[in-house]
């Protein structure tokens, strides 16, 4: 598949709490879900145009949404609580690389404009899905609220006060995961 059109993947962040047991389910992605549906049409991935890619992403979003709704309903129907972890803000660059290549000093925060991050079309689409799912879940965790407009007004932080929260542009380091993890534990009390 042409990486130009499928550079962003959305993993499921779903935590299920059952009798003091926390389970993480993951695996489906927008791009992959769309490709599976398109595969039977025998489209050559090297000939995917921007228009076809857009259709595939929309289809992938629909498959993603249906899968999540079905999964959540199964757990709720079996008297389980579902805690939905919303997407982690995705930076337009690799955070550690900014320090490795000297673009930032370790004493400087790695920042992304909060408003700009919300206006990206892929972020808008995924947020629509997660907000629909919120009505089904027992509770929600918003990593965005923990990492954006909290340390510094109007910015999301990828690193702050010599702590690096991401090990690339969208995966949390131990320090970043601790921020979200504390919120998960607090919501389960």
PDB file of C-alpha atoms in Angstrom:
ATOM      1  CA  UNK A   1       0.000   0.000   0.000  1.00  0.00           C
ATOM      2  CA  UNK A   2       1.305   3.422  -0.855  1.00  0.00           C
ATOM      3  CA  UNK A   3       2.680   4.765   2.440  1.00  0.00           C
ATOM      4  CA  UNK A   4       1.878   8.322   1.398  1.00  0.00           C
ATOM      5  CA  UNK A   5      -1.813   7.621   1.918  1.00  0.00           C
ATOM      6  CA  UNK A   6      -1.589   5.165   4.817  1.00  0.00           C
ATOM      7  CA  UNK A   7       0.962   6.671   7.150  1.00  0.00           C
ATOM      8  CA  UNK A   8      -1.451   7.002  10.094  1.00  0.00           C
ATOM      9  CA  UNK A   9      -2.835   3.937  11.825  1.00  0.00           C
ATOM     10  CA  UNK A  10      -5.388   3.945  14.597  1.00  0.00           C
ATOM     11  CA  UNK A  11      -5.183   1.182  17.144  1.00  0.00           C
ATOM     12  CA  UNK A  12      -7.981   0.276  19.475  1.00  0.00           C
ATOM     13  CA  UNK A  13      -7.410   1.452  23.019  1.00  0.00           C
ATOM     14  CA  UNK A  14     -10.046  -0.420  24.946  1.00  0.00           C
ATOM     15  CA  UNK A  15      -9.730  -1.411  28.565  1.00  0.00           C
ATOM     16  CA  UNK A  16     -12.240  -3.788  30.075  1.00  0.00           C
ATOM     17  CA  UNK A  17     -12.561  -4.037  33.835  1.00  0.00           C
ATOM     18  CA  UNK A  18     -14.024  -7.331  35.094  1.00  0.00           C
ATOM     19  CA  UNK A  19     -13.992  -8.330  38.756  1.00  0.00           C
ATOM     20  CA  UNK A  20     -10.766  -6.418  39.474  1.00  0.00           C
ATOM     21  CA  UNK A  21      -9.210  -7.625  36.212  1.00  0.00           C
ATOM     22  CA  UNK A  22      -8.056  -5.153  33.587  1.00  0.00           C
ATOM     23  CA  UNK A  23      -7.842  -6.360  29.986  1.00  0.00           C
ATOM     24  CA  UNK A  24      -6.434  -4.506  26.987  1.00  0.00           C
ATOM     25  CA  UNK A  25      -7.812  -5.331  23.558  1.00  0.00           C
ATOM     26  CA  UNK A  26      -6.040  -4.055  20.471  1.00  0.00           C
ATOM     27  CA  UNK A  27      -5.427  -4.746  16.853  1.00  0.00           C
ATOM     28  CA  UNK A  28      -7.617  -3.150  14.181  1.00  0.00           C
ATOM     29  CA  UNK A  29      -6.413  -0.153  12.200  1.00  0.00           C
ATOM     30  CA  UNK A  30      -8.138   2.266   9.843  1.00  0.00           C
ATOM     31  CA  UNK A  31      -5.850   1.582   6.898  1.00  0.00           C
ATOM     32  CA  UNK A  32      -5.753  -2.175   7.410  1.00  0.00           C
ATOM     33  CA  UNK A  33      -9.528  -2.460   7.828  1.00  0.00           C
ATOM     34  CA  UNK A  34     -10.088  -0.517   4.634  1.00  0.00           C
ATOM     35  CA  UNK A  35      -7.548  -2.588   2.729  1.00  0.00           C
ATOM     36  CA  UNK A  36      -9.203  -5.842   3.800  1.00  0.00           C
ATOM     37  CA  UNK A  37     -12.527  -4.626   2.388  1.00  0.00           C
ATOM     38  CA  UNK A  38     -10.896  -3.424  -0.840  1.00  0.00           C
ATOM     39  CA  UNK A  39      -8.686  -6.466  -1.295  1.00  0.00           C
ATOM     40  CA  UNK A  40     -11.434  -8.544  -2.879  1.00  0.00           C
ATOM     41  CA  UNK A  41     -11.745  -5.947  -5.670  1.00  0.00           C
ATOM     42  CA  UNK A  42      -8.146  -6.759  -6.650  1.00  0.00           C
ATOM     43  CA  UNK A  43      -6.933  -3.178  -6.610  1.00  0.00           C
ATOM     44  CA  UNK A  44      -3.205  -3.011  -7.171  1.00  0.00           C
ATOM     45  CA  UNK A  45      -1.874  -1.157  -4.064  1.00  0.00           C
ATOM     46  CA  UNK A  46       0.750   0.618  -6.175  1.00  0.00           C
ATOM     47  CA  UNK A  47      -2.053   2.207  -8.234  1.00  0.00           C
ATOM     48  CA  UNK A  48      -4.031   3.607  -5.302  1.00  0.00           C
ATOM     49  CA  UNK A  49      -4.906   7.210  -6.132  1.00  0.00           C
ATOM     50  CA  UNK A  50      -5.670   9.871  -3.502  1.00  0.00           C
ATOM     51  CA  UNK A  51      -9.399   9.497  -4.332  1.00  0.00           C
ATOM     52  CA  UNK A  52      -9.324   5.707  -3.836  1.00  0.00           C
ATOM     53  CA  UNK A  53      -7.222   6.116  -0.689  1.00  0.00           C
ATOM     54  CA  UNK A  54      -9.811   8.530   0.726  1.00  0.00           C
ATOM     55  CA  UNK A  55     -12.609   6.008  -0.003  1.00  0.00           C
ATOM     56  CA  UNK A  56     -10.596   3.236   1.631  1.00  0.00           C
ATOM     57  CA  UNK A  57      -9.966   5.322   4.743  1.00  0.00           C
ATOM     58  CA  UNK A  58     -13.692   6.132   5.047  1.00  0.00           C
ATOM     59  CA  UNK A  59     -14.506   2.462   4.654  1.00  0.00           C
ATOM     60  CA  UNK A  60     -11.845   1.580   7.215  1.00  0.00           C
ATOM     61  CA  UNK A  61     -13.369   4.087   9.655  1.00  0.00           C
ATOM     62  CA  UNK A  62     -16.781   2.444   9.222  1.00  0.00           C
ATOM     63  CA  UNK A  63     -15.331  -1.040   9.799  1.00  0.00           C
ATOM     64  CA  UNK A  64     -13.419   0.272  12.823  1.00  0.00           C
ATOM     65  CA  UNK A  65     -16.542   1.871  14.319  1.00  0.00           C
ATOM     66  CA  UNK A  66     -18.708  -1.233  13.765  1.00  0.00           C
ATOM     67  CA  UNK A  67     -16.054  -3.484  15.302  1.00  0.00           C
ATOM     68  CA  UNK A  68     -15.742  -1.299  18.394  1.00  0.00           C
ATOM     69  CA  UNK A  69     -19.507  -1.005  18.899  1.00  0.00           C
ATOM     70  CA  UNK A  70     -19.939  -4.778  18.623  1.00  0.00           C
ATOM     71  CA  UNK A  71     -17.042  -5.431  21.004  1.00  0.00           C
ATOM     72  CA  UNK A  72     -18.256  -2.955  23.616  1.00  0.00           C
ATOM     73  CA  UNK A  73     -21.808  -4.345  23.448  1.00  0.00           C
ATOM     74  CA  UNK A  74     -20.546  -7.900  24.047  1.00  0.00           C
ATOM     75  CA  UNK A  75     -18.756  -6.840  27.215  1.00  0.00           C
ATOM     76  CA  UNK A  76     -21.617  -4.684  28.505  1.00  0.00           C
ATOM     77  CA  UNK A  77     -24.173  -7.445  27.782  1.00  0.00           C
ATOM     78  CA  UNK A  78     -22.052  -9.690  30.011  1.00  0.00           C
ATOM     79  CA  UNK A  79     -22.215  -7.191  32.920  1.00  0.00           C
ATOM     80  CA  UNK A  80     -18.722  -5.788  32.486  1.00  0.00           C
ATOM     81  CA  UNK A  81     -17.593  -2.183  32.750  1.00  0.00           C
ATOM     82  CA  UNK A  82     -15.900  -0.666  29.721  1.00  0.00           C
ATOM     83  CA  UNK A  83     -13.391   2.138  30.073  1.00  0.00           C
ATOM     84  CA  UNK A  84     -12.704   3.759  26.698  1.00  0.00           C
ATOM     85  CA  UNK A  85      -9.233   5.248  26.212  1.00  0.00           C
ATOM     86  CA  UNK A  86      -9.441   7.984  23.588  1.00  0.00           C
ATOM     87  CA  UNK A  87      -6.570   8.516  21.113  1.00  0.00           C
ATOM     88  CA  UNK A  88      -3.228   9.895  22.199  1.00  0.00           C
ATOM     89  CA  UNK A  89      -2.353  13.161  20.420  1.00  0.00           C
ATOM     90  CA  UNK A  90      -0.087  12.501  17.432  1.00  0.00           C
ATOM     91  CA  UNK A  91       2.832  14.861  16.874  1.00  0.00           C
ATOM     92  CA  UNK A  92       3.973  15.841  13.361  1.00  0.00           C
ATOM     93  CA  UNK A  93       7.541  14.822  14.259  1.00  0.00           C
ATOM     94  CA  UNK A  94       9.480  12.251  16.288  1.00  0.00           C
ATOM     95  CA  UNK A  95      10.020  13.709  19.785  1.00  0.00           C
ATOM     96  CA  UNK A  96      13.352  12.055  20.763  1.00  0.00           C
ATOM     97  CA  UNK A  97      14.833  12.884  17.353  1.00  0.00           C
ATOM     98  CA  UNK A  98      14.390  16.581  18.119  1.00  0.00           C
ATOM     99  CA  UNK A  99      16.828  16.193  21.023  1.00  0.00           C
ATOM    100  CA  UNK A 100      19.156  13.696  19.326  1.00  0.00           C
ATOM    101  CA  UNK A 101      19.677  15.911  16.262  1.00  0.00           C
ATOM    102  CA  UNK A 102      20.004  19.109  18.280  1.00  0.00           C
ATOM    103  CA  UNK A 103      16.773  20.795  17.192  1.00  0.00           C
ATOM    104  CA  UNK A 104      15.850  21.142  20.880  1.00  0.00           C
ATOM    105  CA  UNK A 105      17.853  21.245  24.103  1.00  0.00           C
ATOM    106  CA  UNK A 106      16.762  18.811  26.808  1.00  0.00           C
ATOM    107  CA  UNK A 107      15.701  21.790  28.920  1.00  0.00           C
ATOM    108  CA  UNK A 108      13.245  22.878  26.162  1.00  0.00           C
ATOM    109  CA  UNK A 109       9.738  21.379  25.879  1.00  0.00           C
ATOM    110  CA  UNK A 110       8.628  19.617  22.685  1.00  0.00           C
ATOM    111  CA  UNK A 111       5.389  21.338  21.715  1.00  0.00           C
ATOM    112  CA  UNK A 112       2.561  21.118  19.213  1.00  0.00           C
ATOM    113  CA  UNK A 113      -0.138  23.759  18.814  1.00  0.00           C
ATOM    114  CA  UNK A 114      -3.278  22.298  20.407  1.00  0.00           C
ATOM    115  CA  UNK A 115      -5.774  23.865  17.972  1.00  0.00           C
ATOM    116  CA  UNK A 116      -3.774  22.702  14.934  1.00  0.00           C
ATOM    117  CA  UNK A 117      -3.755  19.128  16.248  1.00  0.00           C
ATOM    118  CA  UNK A 118      -7.569  19.107  16.522  1.00  0.00           C
ATOM    119  CA  UNK A 119      -8.169  20.421  13.007  1.00  0.00           C
ATOM    120  CA  UNK A 120      -6.473  17.565  11.138  1.00  0.00           C
ATOM    121  CA  UNK A 121      -9.108  15.627   9.144  1.00  0.00           C
ATOM    122  CA  UNK A 122      -7.989  12.228  10.452  1.00  0.00           C
ATOM    123  CA  UNK A 123      -8.217  13.481  14.057  1.00  0.00           C
ATOM    124  CA  UNK A 124     -11.698  14.878  13.425  1.00  0.00           C
ATOM    125  CA  UNK A 125     -12.849  11.501  12.030  1.00  0.00           C
ATOM    126  CA  UNK A 126     -11.428   9.395  14.851  1.00  0.00           C
ATOM    127  CA  UNK A 127     -12.835  11.768  17.482  1.00  0.00           C
ATOM    128  CA  UNK A 128     -16.317  11.472  15.947  1.00  0.00           C
ATOM    129  CA  UNK A 129     -16.122   7.703  16.328  1.00  0.00           C
ATOM    130  CA  UNK A 130     -14.841   7.793  19.887  1.00  0.00           C
ATOM    131  CA  UNK A 131     -17.480  10.307  20.981  1.00  0.00           C
ATOM    132  CA  UNK A 132     -20.201   8.013  19.574  1.00  0.00           C
ATOM    133  CA  UNK A 133     -18.667   5.141  21.531  1.00  0.00           C
ATOM    134  CA  UNK A 134     -18.642   7.204  24.732  1.00  0.00           C
ATOM    135  CA  UNK A 135     -22.385   6.711  25.095  1.00  0.00           C
ATOM    136  CA  UNK A 136     -21.794   2.953  25.316  1.00  0.00           C
ATOM    137  CA  UNK A 137     -18.866   2.953  27.723  1.00  0.00           C
ATOM    138  CA  UNK A 138     -18.877   3.090  31.512  1.00  0.00           C
ATOM    139  CA  UNK A 139     -16.215   5.798  31.469  1.00  0.00           C
ATOM    140  CA  UNK A 140     -13.719   7.637  29.312  1.00  0.00           C
ATOM    141  CA  UNK A 141     -10.052   8.593  29.577  1.00  0.00           C
ATOM    142  CA  UNK A 142      -8.880  11.506  27.432  1.00  0.00           C
ATOM    143  CA  UNK A 143      -5.057  11.466  27.062  1.00  0.00           C
ATOM    144  CA  UNK A 144      -5.466  14.686  25.082  1.00  0.00           C
ATOM    145  CA  UNK A 145      -6.710  16.489  28.217  1.00  0.00           C
ATOM    146  CA  UNK A 146      -3.691  15.209  30.151  1.00  0.00           C
ATOM    147  CA  UNK A 147      -1.084  16.187  27.531  1.00  0.00           C
ATOM    148  CA  UNK A 148      -2.674  19.231  25.876  1.00  0.00           C
ATOM    149  CA  UNK A 149      -3.507  22.594  27.391  1.00  0.00           C
ATOM    150  CA  UNK A 150      -2.357  21.268  30.781  1.00  0.00           C
ATOM    151  CA  UNK A 151       1.399  21.782  31.076  1.00  0.00           C
ATOM    152  CA  UNK A 152       1.378  24.798  28.763  1.00  0.00           C
ATOM    153  CA  UNK A 153      -1.701  26.690  27.661  1.00  0.00           C
ATOM    154  CA  UNK A 154      -2.608  26.172  23.973  1.00  0.00           C
ATOM    155  CA  UNK A 155       0.028  23.427  23.472  1.00  0.00           C
ATOM    156  CA  UNK A 156       0.317  19.666  23.605  1.00  0.00           C
ATOM    157  CA  UNK A 157       3.577  18.544  25.181  1.00  0.00           C
ATOM    158  CA  UNK A 158       5.697  15.663  23.917  1.00  0.00           C
ATOM    159  CA  UNK A 159       8.431  16.441  26.445  1.00  0.00           C
ATOM    160  CA  UNK A 160       8.474  18.793  29.408  1.00  0.00           C
ATOM    161  CA  UNK A 161      10.836  19.580  32.272  1.00  0.00           C
ATOM    162  CA  UNK A 162      13.437  17.077  30.964  1.00  0.00           C
ATOM    163  CA  UNK A 163      10.811  14.283  30.783  1.00  0.00           C
ATOM    164  CA  UNK A 164      10.179  12.798  27.339  1.00  0.00           C
ATOM    165  CA  UNK A 165       6.578  11.523  27.068  1.00  0.00           C
ATOM    166  CA  UNK A 166       6.770   9.964  23.571  1.00  0.00           C
ATOM    167  CA  UNK A 167       9.293   7.530  22.114  1.00  0.00           C
ATOM    168  CA  UNK A 168       8.348   8.549  18.577  1.00  0.00           C
ATOM    169  CA  UNK A 169       5.516  10.800  17.368  1.00  0.00           C
ATOM    170  CA  UNK A 170       2.527   8.889  18.793  1.00  0.00           C
ATOM    171  CA  UNK A 171       3.629   6.199  21.268  1.00  0.00           C
ATOM    172  CA  UNK A 172       4.117   7.017  24.919  1.00  0.00           C
ATOM    173  CA  UNK A 173       7.297   6.368  26.859  1.00  0.00           C
ATOM    174  CA  UNK A 174       7.129   5.033  30.383  1.00  0.00           C
ATOM    175  CA  UNK A 175       6.835   8.612  31.675  1.00  0.00           C
ATOM    176  CA  UNK A 176       3.989   9.363  29.261  1.00  0.00           C
ATOM    177  CA  UNK A 177       2.216   6.094  30.037  1.00  0.00           C
ATOM    178  CA  UNK A 178       2.409   6.868  33.759  1.00  0.00           C
ATOM    179  CA  UNK A 179       0.455  10.087  33.184  1.00  0.00           C
ATOM    180  CA  UNK A 180      -2.345   8.192  31.424  1.00  0.00           C
ATOM    181  CA  UNK A 181      -2.057   5.160  33.719  1.00  0.00           C
ATOM    182  CA  UNK A 182      -2.637   7.235  36.851  1.00  0.00           C
ATOM    183  CA  UNK A 183      -5.821   8.593  35.310  1.00  0.00           C
ATOM    184  CA  UNK A 184      -6.986   5.040  34.470  1.00  0.00           C
ATOM    185  CA  UNK A 185      -6.348   3.857  38.045  1.00  0.00           C
ATOM    186  CA  UNK A 186      -8.138   6.898  39.499  1.00  0.00           C
ATOM    187  CA  UNK A 187     -11.192   6.282  37.305  1.00  0.00           C
ATOM    188  CA  UNK A 188     -11.409   2.639  38.454  1.00  0.00           C
ATOM    189  CA  UNK A 189     -11.588   3.587  42.145  1.00  0.00           C
TER     190      UNK A 189
END
